[in-house]
PDB file of C-alpha atoms in Angstrom:
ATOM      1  CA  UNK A   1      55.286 -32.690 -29.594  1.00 54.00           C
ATOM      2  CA  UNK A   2      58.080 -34.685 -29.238  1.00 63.00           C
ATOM      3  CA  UNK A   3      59.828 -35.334 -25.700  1.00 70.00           C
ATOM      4  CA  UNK A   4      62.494 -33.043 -25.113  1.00 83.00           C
ATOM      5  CA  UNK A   5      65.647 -33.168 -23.031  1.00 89.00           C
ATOM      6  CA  UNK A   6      63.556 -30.694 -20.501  1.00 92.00           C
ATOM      7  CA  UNK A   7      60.604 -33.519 -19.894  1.00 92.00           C
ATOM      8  CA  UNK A   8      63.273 -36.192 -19.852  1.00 94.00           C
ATOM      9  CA  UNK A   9      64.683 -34.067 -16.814  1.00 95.00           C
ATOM     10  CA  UNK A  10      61.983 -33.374 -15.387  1.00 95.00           C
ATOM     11  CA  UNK A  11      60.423 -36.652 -15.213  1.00 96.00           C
ATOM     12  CA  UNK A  12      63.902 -37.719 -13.344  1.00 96.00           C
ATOM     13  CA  UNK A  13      63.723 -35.103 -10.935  1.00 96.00           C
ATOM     14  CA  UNK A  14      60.446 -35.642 -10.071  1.00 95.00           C
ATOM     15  CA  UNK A  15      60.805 -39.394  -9.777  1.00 97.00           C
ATOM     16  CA  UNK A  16      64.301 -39.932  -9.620  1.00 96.00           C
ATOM     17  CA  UNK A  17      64.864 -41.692 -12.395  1.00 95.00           C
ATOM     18  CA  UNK A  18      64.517 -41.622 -15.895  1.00 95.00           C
ATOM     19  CA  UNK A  19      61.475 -42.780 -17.583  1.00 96.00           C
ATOM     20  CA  UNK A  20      61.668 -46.380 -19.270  1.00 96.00           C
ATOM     21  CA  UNK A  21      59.016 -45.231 -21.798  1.00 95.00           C
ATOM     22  CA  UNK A  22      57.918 -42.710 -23.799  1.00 96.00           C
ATOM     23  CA  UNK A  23      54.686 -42.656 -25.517  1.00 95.00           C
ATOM     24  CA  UNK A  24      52.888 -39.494 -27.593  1.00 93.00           C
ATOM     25  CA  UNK A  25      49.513 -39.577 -28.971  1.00 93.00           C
ATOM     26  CA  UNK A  26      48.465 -37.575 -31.644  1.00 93.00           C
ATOM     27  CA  UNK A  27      45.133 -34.969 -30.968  1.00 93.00           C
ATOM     28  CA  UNK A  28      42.532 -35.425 -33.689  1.00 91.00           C
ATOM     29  CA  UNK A  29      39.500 -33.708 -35.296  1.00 89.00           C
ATOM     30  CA  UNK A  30      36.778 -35.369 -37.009  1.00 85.00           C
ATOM     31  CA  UNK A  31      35.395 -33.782 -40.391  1.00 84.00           C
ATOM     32  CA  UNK A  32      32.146 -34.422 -41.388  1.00 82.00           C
ATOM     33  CA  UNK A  33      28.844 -33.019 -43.241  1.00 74.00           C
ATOM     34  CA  UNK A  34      25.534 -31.893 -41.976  1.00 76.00           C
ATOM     35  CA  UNK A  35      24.071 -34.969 -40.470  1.00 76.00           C
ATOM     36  CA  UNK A  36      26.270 -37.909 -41.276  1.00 75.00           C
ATOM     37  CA  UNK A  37      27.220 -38.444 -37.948  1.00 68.00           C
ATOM     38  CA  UNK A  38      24.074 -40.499 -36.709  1.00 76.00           C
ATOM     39  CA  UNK A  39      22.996 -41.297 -40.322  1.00 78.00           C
ATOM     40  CA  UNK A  40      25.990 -43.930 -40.837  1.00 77.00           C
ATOM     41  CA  UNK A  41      27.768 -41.184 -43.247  1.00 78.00           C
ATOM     42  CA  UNK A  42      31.399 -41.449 -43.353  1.00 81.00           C
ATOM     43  CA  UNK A  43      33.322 -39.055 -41.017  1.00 82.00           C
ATOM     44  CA  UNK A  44      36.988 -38.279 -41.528  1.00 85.00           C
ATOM     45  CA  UNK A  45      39.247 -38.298 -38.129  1.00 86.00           C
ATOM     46  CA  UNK A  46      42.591 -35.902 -39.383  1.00 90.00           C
ATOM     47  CA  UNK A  47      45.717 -36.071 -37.017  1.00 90.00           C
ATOM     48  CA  UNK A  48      46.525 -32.596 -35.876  1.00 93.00           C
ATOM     49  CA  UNK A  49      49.552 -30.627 -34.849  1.00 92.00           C
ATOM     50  CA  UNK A  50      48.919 -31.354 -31.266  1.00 93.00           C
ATOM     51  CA  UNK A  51      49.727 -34.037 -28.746  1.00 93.00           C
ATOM     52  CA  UNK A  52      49.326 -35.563 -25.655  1.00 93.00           C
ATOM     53  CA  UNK A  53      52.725 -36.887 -24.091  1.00 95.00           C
ATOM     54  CA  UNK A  54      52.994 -39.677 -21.508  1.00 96.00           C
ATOM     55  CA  UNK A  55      56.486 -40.723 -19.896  1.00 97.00           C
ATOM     56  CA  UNK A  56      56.509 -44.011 -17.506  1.00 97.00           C
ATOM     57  CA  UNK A  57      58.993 -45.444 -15.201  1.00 98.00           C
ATOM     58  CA  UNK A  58      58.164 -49.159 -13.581  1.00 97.00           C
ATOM     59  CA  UNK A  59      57.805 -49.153  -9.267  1.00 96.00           C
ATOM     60  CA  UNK A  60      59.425 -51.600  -7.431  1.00 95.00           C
ATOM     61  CA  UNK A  61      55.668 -51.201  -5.216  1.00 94.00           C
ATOM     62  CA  UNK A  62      51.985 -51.942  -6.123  1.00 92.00           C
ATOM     63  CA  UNK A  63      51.412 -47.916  -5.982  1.00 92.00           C
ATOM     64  CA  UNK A  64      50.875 -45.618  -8.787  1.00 93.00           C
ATOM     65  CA  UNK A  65      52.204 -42.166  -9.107  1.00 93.00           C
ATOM     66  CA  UNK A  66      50.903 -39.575 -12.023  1.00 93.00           C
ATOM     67  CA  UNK A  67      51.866 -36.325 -12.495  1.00 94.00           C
ATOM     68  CA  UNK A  68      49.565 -33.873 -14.726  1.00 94.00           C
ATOM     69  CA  UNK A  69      51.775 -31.148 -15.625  1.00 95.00           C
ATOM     70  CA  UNK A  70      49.705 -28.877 -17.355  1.00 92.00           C
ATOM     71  CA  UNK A  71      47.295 -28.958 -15.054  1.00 91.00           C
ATOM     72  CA  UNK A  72      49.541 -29.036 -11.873  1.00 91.00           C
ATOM     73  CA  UNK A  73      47.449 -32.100 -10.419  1.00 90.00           C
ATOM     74  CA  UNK A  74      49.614 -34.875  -8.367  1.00 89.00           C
ATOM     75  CA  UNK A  75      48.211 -38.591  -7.649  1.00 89.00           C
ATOM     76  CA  UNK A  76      48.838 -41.297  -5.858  1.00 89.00           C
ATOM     77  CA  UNK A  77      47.246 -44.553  -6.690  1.00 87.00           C
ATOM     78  CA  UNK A  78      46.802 -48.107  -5.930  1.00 83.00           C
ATOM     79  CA  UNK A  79      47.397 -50.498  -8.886  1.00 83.00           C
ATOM     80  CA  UNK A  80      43.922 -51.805  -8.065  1.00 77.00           C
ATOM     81  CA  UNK A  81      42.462 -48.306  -8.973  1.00 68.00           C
ATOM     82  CA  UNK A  82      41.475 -47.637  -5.400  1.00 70.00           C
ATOM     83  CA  UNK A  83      42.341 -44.018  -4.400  1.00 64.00           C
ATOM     84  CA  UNK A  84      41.387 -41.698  -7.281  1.00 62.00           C
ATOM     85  CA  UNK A  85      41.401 -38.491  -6.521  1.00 66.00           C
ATOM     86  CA  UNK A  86      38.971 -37.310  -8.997  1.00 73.00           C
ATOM     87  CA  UNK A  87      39.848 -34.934 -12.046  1.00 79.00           C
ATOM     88  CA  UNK A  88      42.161 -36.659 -14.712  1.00 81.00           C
ATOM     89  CA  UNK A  89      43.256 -39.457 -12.155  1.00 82.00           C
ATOM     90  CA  UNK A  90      39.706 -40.628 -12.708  1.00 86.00           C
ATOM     91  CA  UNK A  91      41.190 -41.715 -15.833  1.00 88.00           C
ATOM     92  CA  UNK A  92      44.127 -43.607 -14.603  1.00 89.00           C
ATOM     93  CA  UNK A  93      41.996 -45.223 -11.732  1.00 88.00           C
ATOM     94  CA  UNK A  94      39.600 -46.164 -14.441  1.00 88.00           C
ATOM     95  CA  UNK A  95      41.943 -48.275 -16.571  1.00 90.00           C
ATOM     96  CA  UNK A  96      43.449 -49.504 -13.273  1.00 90.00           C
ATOM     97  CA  UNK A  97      40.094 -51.223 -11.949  1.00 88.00           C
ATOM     98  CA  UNK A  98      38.925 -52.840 -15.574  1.00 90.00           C
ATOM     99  CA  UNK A  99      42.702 -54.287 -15.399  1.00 90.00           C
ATOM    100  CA  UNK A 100      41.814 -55.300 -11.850  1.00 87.00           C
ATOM    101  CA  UNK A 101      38.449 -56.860 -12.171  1.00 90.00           C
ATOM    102  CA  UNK A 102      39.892 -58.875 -14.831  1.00 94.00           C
ATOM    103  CA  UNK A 103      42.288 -60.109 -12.812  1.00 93.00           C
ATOM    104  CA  UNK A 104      45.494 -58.324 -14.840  1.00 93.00           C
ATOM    105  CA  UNK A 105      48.430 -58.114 -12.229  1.00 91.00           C
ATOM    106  CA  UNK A 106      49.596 -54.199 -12.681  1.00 91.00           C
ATOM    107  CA  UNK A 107      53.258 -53.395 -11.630  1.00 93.00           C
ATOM    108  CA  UNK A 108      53.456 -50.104  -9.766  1.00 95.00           C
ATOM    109  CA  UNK A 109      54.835 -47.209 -12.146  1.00 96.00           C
ATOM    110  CA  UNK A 110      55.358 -43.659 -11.958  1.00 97.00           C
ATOM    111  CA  UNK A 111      53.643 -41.673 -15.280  1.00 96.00           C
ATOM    112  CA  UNK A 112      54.097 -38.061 -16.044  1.00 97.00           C
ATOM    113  CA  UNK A 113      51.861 -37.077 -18.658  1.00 95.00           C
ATOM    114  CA  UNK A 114      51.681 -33.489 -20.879  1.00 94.00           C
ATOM    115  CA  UNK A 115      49.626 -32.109 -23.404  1.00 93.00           C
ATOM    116  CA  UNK A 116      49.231 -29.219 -25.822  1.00 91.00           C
ATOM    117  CA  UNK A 117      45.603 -30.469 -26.926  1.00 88.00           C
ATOM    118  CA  UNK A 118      43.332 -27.868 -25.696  1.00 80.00           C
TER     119      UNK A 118
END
């Protein structure tokens, strides 16, 4: 999955801009044998032909937008994590607050994020 000219214009409709990044992260499998996992065996993580996609455009505010397209969710955050509204913006909000308790000044940004791993 690479981003396309429809996420590109999508992400500016929904924002009104274009995003400033675009970042895609490979889905992955592990292979292993019968018991090697909790034996310190070796396991073999394998890229696969699925992705996650995340586009991100910087706020001129301390709030955080996300958009889960797949899964139709919308979110609005504070950069300090407060605010989650549960399902995947659990996520965001969780990066947020370990950024925040560590006293890492977060610019607001909008992110749009997509995904054909199942």
């Amino acid at each position: 999955m690479i981003a396309k000219t429809a996420d590109l214009e999508r992400f500016e409709q929904e924002f009104g801009r274009r995003p400033l990044c675009v970042a895609r992260a490979p889905g992955r499998v592990n292979l292993i044998g019968e018991h090697t996992d909790y034996n310190q065996g070796l396991v073999l993580p394998c890229a696969i032909d699925r992705a996650t996609l995340s586009l991100v455009a910087p706020r001129d505010d301390l709030r955080v937008r996300v958009r889960a397209w797949d899964l139709d969710e919308v979110f609005d955050l504070a950069v300090s994590g407060q605010g989650s509204g549960g399902g995947c913006s659990d996520y965001v909000s969780g990066v947020l607050s370990a950024f925040s308790e560590r006293g890492v000044d977060v610019p607001g940004f909008d992110l749009a994020v997509t995904s054909s791993v199942p």
